[in-house]
XYZ file of N, CA and C in Angstrom:
507
model
N 9.856 -6.961 -17.281
C 8.792 -7.926 -17.057
C 7.468 -7.245 -17.386
N 6.652 -7.887 -18.173
C 5.360 -7.329 -18.526
C 4.454 -7.273 -17.304
N 3.524 -6.311 -17.333
C 2.616 -6.136 -16.209
C 1.801 -7.404 -15.949
N 1.317 -8.057 -17.029
C 0.527 -9.283 -16.846
C 1.349 -10.364 -16.167
N 2.603 -10.477 -16.575
C 3.476 -11.483 -15.967
C 3.667 -11.175 -14.493
N 3.887 -9.885 -14.180
C 4.056 -9.492 -12.787
C 2.803 -9.806 -11.981
N 1.632 -9.503 -12.535
C 0.393 -9.775 -11.815
C 0.180 -11.268 -11.623
N 0.514 -12.075 -12.648
C 0.403 -13.529 -12.491
C 1.345 -14.017 -11.409
N 2.563 -13.480 -11.416
C 3.543 -13.863 -10.407
C 3.048 -13.493 -9.015
N 2.511 -12.284 -8.880
C 1.978 -11.871 -7.585
C 0.807 -12.753 -7.174
N -0.053 -13.082 -8.128
C -1.188 -13.959 -7.830
C -0.731 -15.342 -7.431
N 0.262 -15.866 -8.147
C 0.781 -17.197 -7.822
C 1.440 -17.201 -6.455
N 2.144 -16.119 -6.138
C 2.767 -16.016 -4.823
C 1.700 -16.010 -3.740
N 0.632 -15.238 -3.981
C -0.460 -15.201 -3.010
C -1.122 -16.551 -2.865
N -1.310 -17.244 -3.994
C -1.925 -18.571 -3.940
C -1.022 -19.543 -3.198
N 0.285 -19.472 -3.450
C 1.214 -20.367 -2.758
C 1.218 -20.081 -1.265
N 1.181 -18.812 -0.917
C 1.161 -18.464 0.504
C -0.127 -18.948 1.151
N -1.238 -18.768 0.442
C -2.516 -19.214 0.993
C -2.560 -20.729 1.109
N -1.955 -21.424 0.159
C -1.956 -22.886 0.194
C -1.197 -23.404 1.402
N -0.225 -22.648 1.871
C 0.552 -23.065 3.031
C -0.146 -22.795 4.346
N -1.286 -22.134 4.321
C -2.013 -21.816 5.548
C -2.820 -23.016 6.003
N -3.048 -23.085 7.287
C -3.894 -24.140 7.819
C -5.257 -23.565 8.146
N -6.193 -24.430 8.415
C -7.544 -23.972 8.741
C -7.535 -23.062 9.955
N -6.592 -23.224 10.831
C -6.508 -22.385 12.022
C -6.109 -20.959 11.716
N -5.673 -20.693 10.493
C -5.258 -19.354 10.111
C -6.437 -18.467 9.719
N -7.619 -19.010 9.650
C -8.780 -18.275 9.161
C -9.013 -16.961 9.893
N -8.897 -16.961 11.193
C -9.222 -15.777 11.981
C -7.958 -15.046 12.407
N -7.161 -14.620 11.430
C -5.937 -13.906 11.743
C -6.274 -12.532 12.302
N -5.543 -12.131 13.321
C -5.785 -10.838 13.954
C -5.475 -9.713 12.972
N -6.343 -8.710 12.929
C -6.161 -7.543 12.094
C -6.143 -6.324 12.992
N -5.125 -5.464 12.848
C -5.140 -4.256 13.657
C -6.337 -3.410 13.263
N -7.061 -2.911 14.233
C -8.226 -2.094 13.932
C -8.103 -0.750 14.628
N -8.909 0.187 14.180
C -8.945 1.511 14.769
C -10.389 1.811 15.126
N -10.579 2.687 16.094
C -11.940 3.080 16.418
C -12.491 3.917 15.266
N -13.793 3.982 15.155
C -14.428 4.718 14.068
C -14.102 6.208 14.120
N -13.657 6.730 15.277
C -13.372 8.155 15.380
C -11.965 8.505 14.922
N -11.089 7.533 14.801
C -9.725 7.801 14.334
C -9.746 8.056 12.836
N -9.037 9.093 12.399
C -8.931 9.327 10.964
C -7.523 9.077 10.454
N -6.519 9.152 11.319
C -5.157 8.827 10.912
C -4.410 8.246 12.097
N -3.634 7.223 11.801
C -2.792 6.621 12.832
C -1.433 6.318 12.227
N -0.382 6.717 12.914
C 0.987 6.354 12.545
C 1.482 5.450 13.654
N 1.820 4.213 13.297
C 2.240 3.285 14.345
C 3.759 3.163 14.406
N 4.229 2.490 15.438
C 5.669 2.342 15.661
C 6.344 1.537 14.563
N 5.602 0.756 13.839
C 6.171 -0.059 12.768
C 6.233 0.697 11.441
N 5.934 2.000 11.468
C 6.066 2.811 10.268
C 4.891 2.778 9.321
N 3.747 2.334 9.789
C 2.565 2.255 8.941
C 1.627 3.410 9.268
N 1.215 4.131 8.239
C 0.227 5.194 8.383
C -1.085 4.642 7.858
N -2.146 4.762 8.641
C -3.465 4.285 8.227
C -4.468 5.406 8.407
N -5.212 5.694 7.347
C -6.263 6.702 7.404
C -7.602 6.039 7.115
N -8.640 6.581 7.701
C -10.004 6.146 7.427
C -10.597 7.128 6.426
N -11.195 6.602 5.373
C -11.791 7.463 4.357
C -13.310 7.351 4.419
N -13.973 8.352 3.892
C -15.435 8.388 3.914
C -16.058 7.626 2.749
N -15.299 7.413 1.683
C -15.822 6.755 0.489
C -15.994 5.259 0.730
N -16.808 4.625 -0.134
C -16.895 3.166 -0.069
C -15.646 2.570 -0.714
N -15.495 1.269 -0.605
C -14.275 0.604 -1.054
C -14.016 0.827 -2.540
N -14.983 0.510 -3.383
C -14.784 0.617 -4.836
C -14.501 2.048 -5.268
N -15.212 3.009 -4.679
C -14.976 4.412 -5.011
C -13.559 4.811 -4.631
N -13.093 4.344 -3.474
C -11.733 4.650 -3.025
C -10.706 4.061 -3.980
N -10.888 2.808 -4.365
C -9.962 2.155 -5.297
C -9.931 2.915 -6.626
N -11.098 3.245 -7.160
C -11.164 3.970 -8.435
C -10.511 5.345 -8.319
N -10.771 6.047 -7.212
C -10.206 7.380 -7.018
C -8.687 7.325 -6.955
N -8.163 6.390 -6.164
C -6.709 6.299 -6.013
C -6.051 5.960 -7.347
N -6.632 5.036 -8.090
C -6.061 4.689 -9.395
C -5.995 5.922 -10.299
N -7.073 6.689 -10.331
C -7.094 7.915 -11.135
C -6.128 8.965 -10.626
N -6.040 9.110 -9.300
C -5.139 10.106 -8.718
C -3.670 9.759 -8.969
N -3.337 8.476 -8.970
C -1.964 8.058 -9.281
C -1.624 8.484 -10.708
N -2.545 8.245 -11.627
C -2.325 8.625 -13.025
C -2.228 10.139 -13.168
N -3.152 10.864 -12.527
C -3.168 12.324 -12.606
C -1.885 12.932 -12.053
N -1.313 12.310 -11.027
C -0.081 12.812 -10.413
C 1.154 12.524 -11.268
N 0.975 11.826 -12.389
C 2.094 11.529 -13.265
C 2.989 10.414 -12.763
N 2.453 9.591 -11.873
C 3.206 8.461 -11.336
C 3.018 7.247 -12.233
N 3.932 6.309 -12.142
C 3.827 5.071 -12.899
C 3.160 4.018 -12.028
N 1.987 3.551 -12.446
C 1.301 2.471 -11.738
C 1.865 1.159 -12.262
N 2.607 0.472 -11.418
C 3.269 -0.766 -11.820
C 2.362 -1.971 -11.695
N 1.523 -1.984 -10.668
C 0.632 -3.133 -10.464
C -0.499 -2.748 -9.534
N -1.615 -3.405 -9.741
C -2.747 -3.353 -8.824
C -3.031 -4.798 -8.456
N -2.950 -5.095 -7.184
C -3.126 -6.471 -6.721
C -4.424 -6.556 -5.928
N -5.360 -7.352 -6.415
C -6.628 -7.588 -5.731
C -6.455 -8.842 -4.874
N -6.084 -8.639 -3.619
C -5.822 -9.776 -2.737
C -7.080 -10.604 -2.474
N -8.244 -9.962 -2.437
C -9.488 -10.707 -2.217
C -9.761 -11.644 -3.393
N -9.516 -11.165 -4.614
C -9.700 -12.026 -5.792
C -8.690 -13.166 -5.780
N -7.456 -12.875 -5.377
C -6.450 -13.937 -5.283
C -6.870 -14.984 -4.257
N -7.404 -14.541 -3.125
C -7.876 -15.482 -2.109
C -9.027 -16.320 -2.657
N -9.945 -15.670 -3.361
C -11.089 -16.393 -3.931
C -10.635 -17.441 -4.942
N -9.514 -17.191 -5.614
C -9.026 -18.151 -6.609
C -8.577 -19.466 -5.980
N -8.383 -19.480 -4.673
C -8.021 -20.716 -3.962
C -9.094 -21.050 -2.921
N -10.325 -20.598 -3.219
C -11.486 -20.871 -2.367
C -11.299 -20.397 -0.931
N -10.684 -19.236 -0.778
C -10.529 -18.612 0.536
C -11.246 -17.273 0.505
N -11.680 -16.827 1.658
C -12.351 -15.535 1.739
C -11.428 -14.506 2.367
N -11.479 -13.306 1.833
C -10.746 -12.171 2.371
C -11.585 -10.938 2.077
N -11.815 -10.096 3.074
C -12.549 -8.861 2.790
C -11.819 -8.060 1.706
N -12.512 -7.145 1.054
C -11.888 -6.367 -0.010
C -10.543 -5.775 0.435
N -9.504 -6.076 -0.334
C -8.133 -5.660 -0.019
C -7.392 -5.490 -1.340
N -7.056 -4.247 -1.679
C -6.377 -3.966 -2.939
C -5.099 -3.182 -2.679
N -4.016 -3.627 -3.304
C -2.708 -2.994 -3.156
C -2.308 -2.325 -4.466
N -1.922 -1.056 -4.376
C -1.370 -0.329 -5.518
C 0.140 -0.235 -5.333
N 0.882 -0.541 -6.388
C 2.337 -0.410 -6.383
C 2.674 0.602 -7.475
N 3.320 1.696 -7.096
C 3.529 2.800 -8.024
C 4.771 3.592 -7.623
N 5.220 4.435 -8.522
C 6.370 5.245 -8.167
C 6.737 6.260 -9.217
N 7.837 6.940 -8.916
C 8.422 7.934 -9.795
C 9.934 7.790 -9.655
N 10.614 7.254 -10.660
C 12.054 7.032 -10.550
C 12.847 8.308 -10.256
N 12.314 9.460 -10.661
C 12.997 10.720 -10.398
C 13.055 11.014 -8.897
N 12.100 10.495 -8.151
C 12.071 10.671 -6.696
C 12.747 9.497 -5.996
N 12.467 8.296 -6.436
C 13.000 7.111 -5.766
C 14.486 6.892 -5.957
N 15.008 7.258 -7.124
C 16.426 7.011 -7.394
C 17.355 7.729 -6.411
N 17.137 9.019 -6.116
C 18.012 9.660 -5.128
C 17.919 9.009 -3.741
N 16.753 8.509 -3.385
C 16.616 7.819 -2.100
C 17.422 6.528 -2.106
N 17.369 5.801 -3.219
C 18.140 4.554 -3.310
C 19.637 4.825 -3.407
N 20.011 5.961 -3.985
C 21.438 6.321 -4.000
C 21.910 6.652 -2.593
N 21.037 7.234 -1.776
C 21.389 7.560 -0.390
C 21.502 6.300 0.459
N 20.673 5.315 0.180
C 20.697 4.040 0.924
C 20.068 2.977 0.038
N 20.893 2.160 -0.569
C 20.403 1.170 -1.523
C 19.350 0.256 -0.912
N 19.434 -0.014 0.386
C 18.494 -0.946 1.023
C 17.049 -0.467 0.968
N 16.811 0.835 0.758
C 15.430 1.323 0.690
C 14.704 0.738 -0.519
N 15.450 0.172 -1.459
C 14.823 -0.458 -2.626
C 13.897 -1.602 -2.223
N 14.106 -2.183 -1.044
C 13.196 -3.240 -0.576
C 11.805 -2.665 -0.295
N 11.724 -1.370 -0.006
C 10.453 -0.718 0.314
C 9.930 0.151 -0.828
N 10.666 0.223 -1.914
C 10.230 0.989 -3.073
C 9.978 0.028 -4.220
N 9.092 0.320 -5.145
C 8.286 1.525 -5.240
C 7.270 1.633 -4.096
N 6.626 2.792 -4.081
C 5.637 3.068 -3.040
C 4.441 2.132 -3.173
N 3.734 1.994 -2.063
C 2.536 1.151 -2.036
C 1.435 1.851 -1.247
N 0.214 1.674 -1.693
C -0.978 2.073 -0.937
C -1.863 0.845 -0.850
N -2.318 0.547 0.351
C -3.203 -0.591 0.576
C -4.582 -0.074 0.952
N -5.590 -0.445 0.182
C -6.982 -0.099 0.485
C -7.623 -1.357 1.028
N -8.232 -1.243 2.218
C -8.801 -2.442 2.829
C -10.078 -2.117 3.588
N -11.020 -3.053 3.484
C -12.283 -2.928 4.206
C -12.076 -3.472 5.609
N -12.525 -2.703 6.585
C -12.415 -3.076 7.995
C -13.813 -2.949 8.588
N -14.592 -4.018 8.465
C -15.994 -3.928 8.861
C -16.695 -2.972 7.913
N -17.344 -1.957 8.471
C -18.037 -0.980 7.632
C -17.130 0.179 7.222
N -15.920 0.216 7.745
C -14.981 1.298 7.424
C -14.069 0.901 6.264
N -13.568 1.919 5.580
C -12.565 1.709 4.538
C -11.300 2.429 4.991
N -10.193 1.704 4.976
C -8.907 2.233 5.420
C -7.931 2.244 4.245
N -7.004 3.176 4.313
C -5.904 3.231 3.355
C -4.624 3.311 4.172
N -3.699 2.396 3.901
C -2.436 2.349 4.640
C -1.260 2.517 3.689
N -0.193 3.106 4.232
C 1.049 3.257 3.469
C 2.217 3.367 4.434
N 3.419 3.146 3.908
C 4.623 3.248 4.720
C 4.963 4.712 4.974
N 5.267 5.039 6.226
C 5.655 6.387 6.620
C 7.061 6.668 6.076
N 7.218 7.659 5.185
C 8.543 7.944 4.636
C 9.590 8.270 5.708
N 9.205 8.937 6.785
C 10.163 9.239 7.859
C 10.654 7.954 8.514
N 9.755 7.004 8.685
C 10.145 5.709 9.251
C 11.117 4.994 8.314
N 10.814 5.014 7.014
C 11.704 4.361 6.051
C 13.079 5.025 6.039
N 13.109 6.357 6.146
C 14.396 7.058 6.194
C 15.193 6.621 7.414
N 14.526 6.507 8.539
C 15.196 6.060 9.759
C 15.633 4.601 9.631
N 14.749 3.775 9.117
C 15.038 2.347 8.961
C 16.272 2.109 8.095
N 16.416 2.927 7.055
C 17.492 2.712 6.092
C 18.654 3.699 6.249
N 18.568 4.583 7.250
C 19.656 5.528 7.490
C 19.815 6.563 6.392
N 18.712 7.057 5.867
C 18.753 8.064 4.800
C 18.871 9.440 5.435
N 19.924 10.151 5.055
C 20.141 11.518 5.536
C 20.166 12.470 4.346
N 19.868 13.741 4.612
C 19.977 14.762 3.587
C 18.878 14.749 2.548
N 17.788 14.065 2.810
C 16.688 13.966 1.844
C 15.366 14.448 2.453
N 15.456 15.315 3.470
C 14.258 15.719 4.204
C 13.184 16.332 3.316
N 13.557 17.246 2.421
C 12.555 17.882 1.553
C 11.877 16.853 0.656
N 12.662 15.957 0.103
C 12.119 14.911 -0.771
C 11.172 14.008 0.023
N 11.582 13.621 1.225
C 10.756 12.735 2.055
C 9.463 13.415 2.487
N 9.533 14.711 2.798
C 8.314 15.452 3.151
C 7.365 15.533 1.961
N 7.917 15.720 0.760
C 7.078 15.759 -0.445
C 6.420 14.404 -0.689
N 7.160 13.323 -0.475
C 6.592 11.977 -0.631
C 5.483 11.765 0.392
N 5.729 12.168 1.643
C 4.715 12.016 2.690
C 3.449 12.786 2.328
N 3.615 14.014 1.839
C 2.461 14.822 1.448
C 1.697 14.164 0.302
N 2.413 13.659 -0.694
C 1.768 12.988 -1.824
C 1.007 11.748 -1.369
N 1.632 10.914 -0.540
C 0.965 9.697 -0.069
C -0.285 10.035 0.738
N -0.195 11.057 1.587
C -1.354 11.476 2.383
C -2.486 11.939 1.468
N -2.155 12.738 0.442
C -3.183 13.219 -0.480
C -3.793 12.077 -1.290
N -2.970 11.134 -1.728
C -3.510 9.974 -2.445
C -4.435 9.167 -1.539
N -4.029 8.982 -0.292
C -4.824 8.179 0.642
C -6.147 8.843 0.984
N -6.117 10.156 1.206
C -7.311 10.853 1.688
C -8.166 11.457 0.584
N -7.589 11.642 -0.594
C -8.325 12.289 -1.673
C -8.222 13.800 -1.643
N -7.405 14.342 -0.728
C -7.204 15.792 -0.679
C -6.480 16.233 -1.938
N -6.818 17.397 -2.406
C -6.170 17.925 -3.632
C -5.085 18.890 -3.295
């Protein structure tokens, strides 16, 4: 599937989902963190870090870092633009979908169900004046899907995701 087709499909899916919302959905609860938190790992397997950069700088940096790391960027989804296309407002929210088949394939061989959570994703989102980056905790995904014997690979994925999220080199 071509990237443009995938992006159109993702946009259409977002538009269809937004069309099904009622006016009462406008003020959906968003998990927030205090300004002093820099990283949070929650029980649902989501890691969220607060970055010092502004939203656009963070998005540009992550896109470049994905390329520099030799990963395949499959899609960039601008959820705020998708919302605007159906006359809805959403604070800046951009999703990166990317991966490396050399890393993901052994994980899927260990537990095929992990394919529902792969390729990897990073979500950049504005939370008031803060910019957050969220991603799935690889240890949580291993537990969720019963992946054993891949600890080194999972630790490397966790380190890569943390560096992409924070900008650490």
